[in-house]
XYZ file of C-alpha atoms in Angstrom:
63
model
C -28.443 44.319 -6.612
C -29.947 41.573 -8.677
C -27.483 38.914 -7.574
C -27.946 40.015 -3.936
C -31.717 39.687 -4.054
C -31.556 36.406 -6.126
C -29.175 34.904 -3.575
C -31.451 35.497 -0.689
C -29.722 38.734 0.520
C -26.631 36.665 1.435
C -23.481 38.673 0.808
C -21.161 35.758 0.363
C -23.352 33.735 -2.070
C -23.952 36.873 -4.142
C -20.423 37.916 -4.192
C -19.418 34.531 -5.255
C -21.941 34.640 -8.116
C -20.629 37.947 -9.299
C -16.978 36.859 -8.851
C -16.096 39.681 -6.573
C -14.774 39.906 -3.061
C -17.587 40.296 -0.246
C -16.241 43.653 0.565
C -16.658 44.774 -2.932
C -20.267 43.837 -2.891
C -20.790 45.577 0.437
C -19.194 48.667 -1.008
C -21.441 48.640 -3.930
C -24.607 48.298 -1.781
C -23.474 51.069 0.403
C -22.898 53.200 -2.667
C -26.547 52.590 -3.718
C -27.610 53.531 -0.337
C -25.688 56.912 -0.371
C -27.019 57.657 -3.872
C -30.619 56.759 -3.081
C -30.720 57.853 0.517
C -32.451 54.597 1.542
C -31.238 51.880 3.554
C -30.725 48.538 1.696
C -32.044 46.619 4.570
C -35.436 48.297 3.985
C -37.284 45.437 2.285
C -39.740 47.730 0.550
C -37.060 49.646 -1.116
C -35.040 46.598 -1.960
C -38.051 44.861 -3.591
C -38.887 48.151 -5.688
C -35.148 48.452 -6.772
C -35.127 44.688 -7.600
C -38.305 44.983 -9.748
C -36.972 48.169 -11.360
C -33.809 46.300 -12.380
C -35.758 43.423 -13.858
C -37.871 45.657 -15.858
C -34.751 47.497 -17.185
C -33.344 44.058 -18.171
C -36.225 43.104 -20.283
C -36.484 46.600 -21.807
C -39.401 48.039 -20.241
C -38.921 51.716 -19.833
C -39.848 53.611 -16.556
C -43.244 55.034 -16.268
């Protein structure tokens, strides 16, 4: 999710940065959608998930 957001929501650029095939990244994004029940094209959800991932990376626990 971080790479996808940080590469402007561009699948090809993000997949290259992750060293995975574009379809692999697409599969993972769809998996996130199926787990959360929210469409990854919903920018409010995407931003919230991105911020959550960043907070997790720096070690700030969820509220």
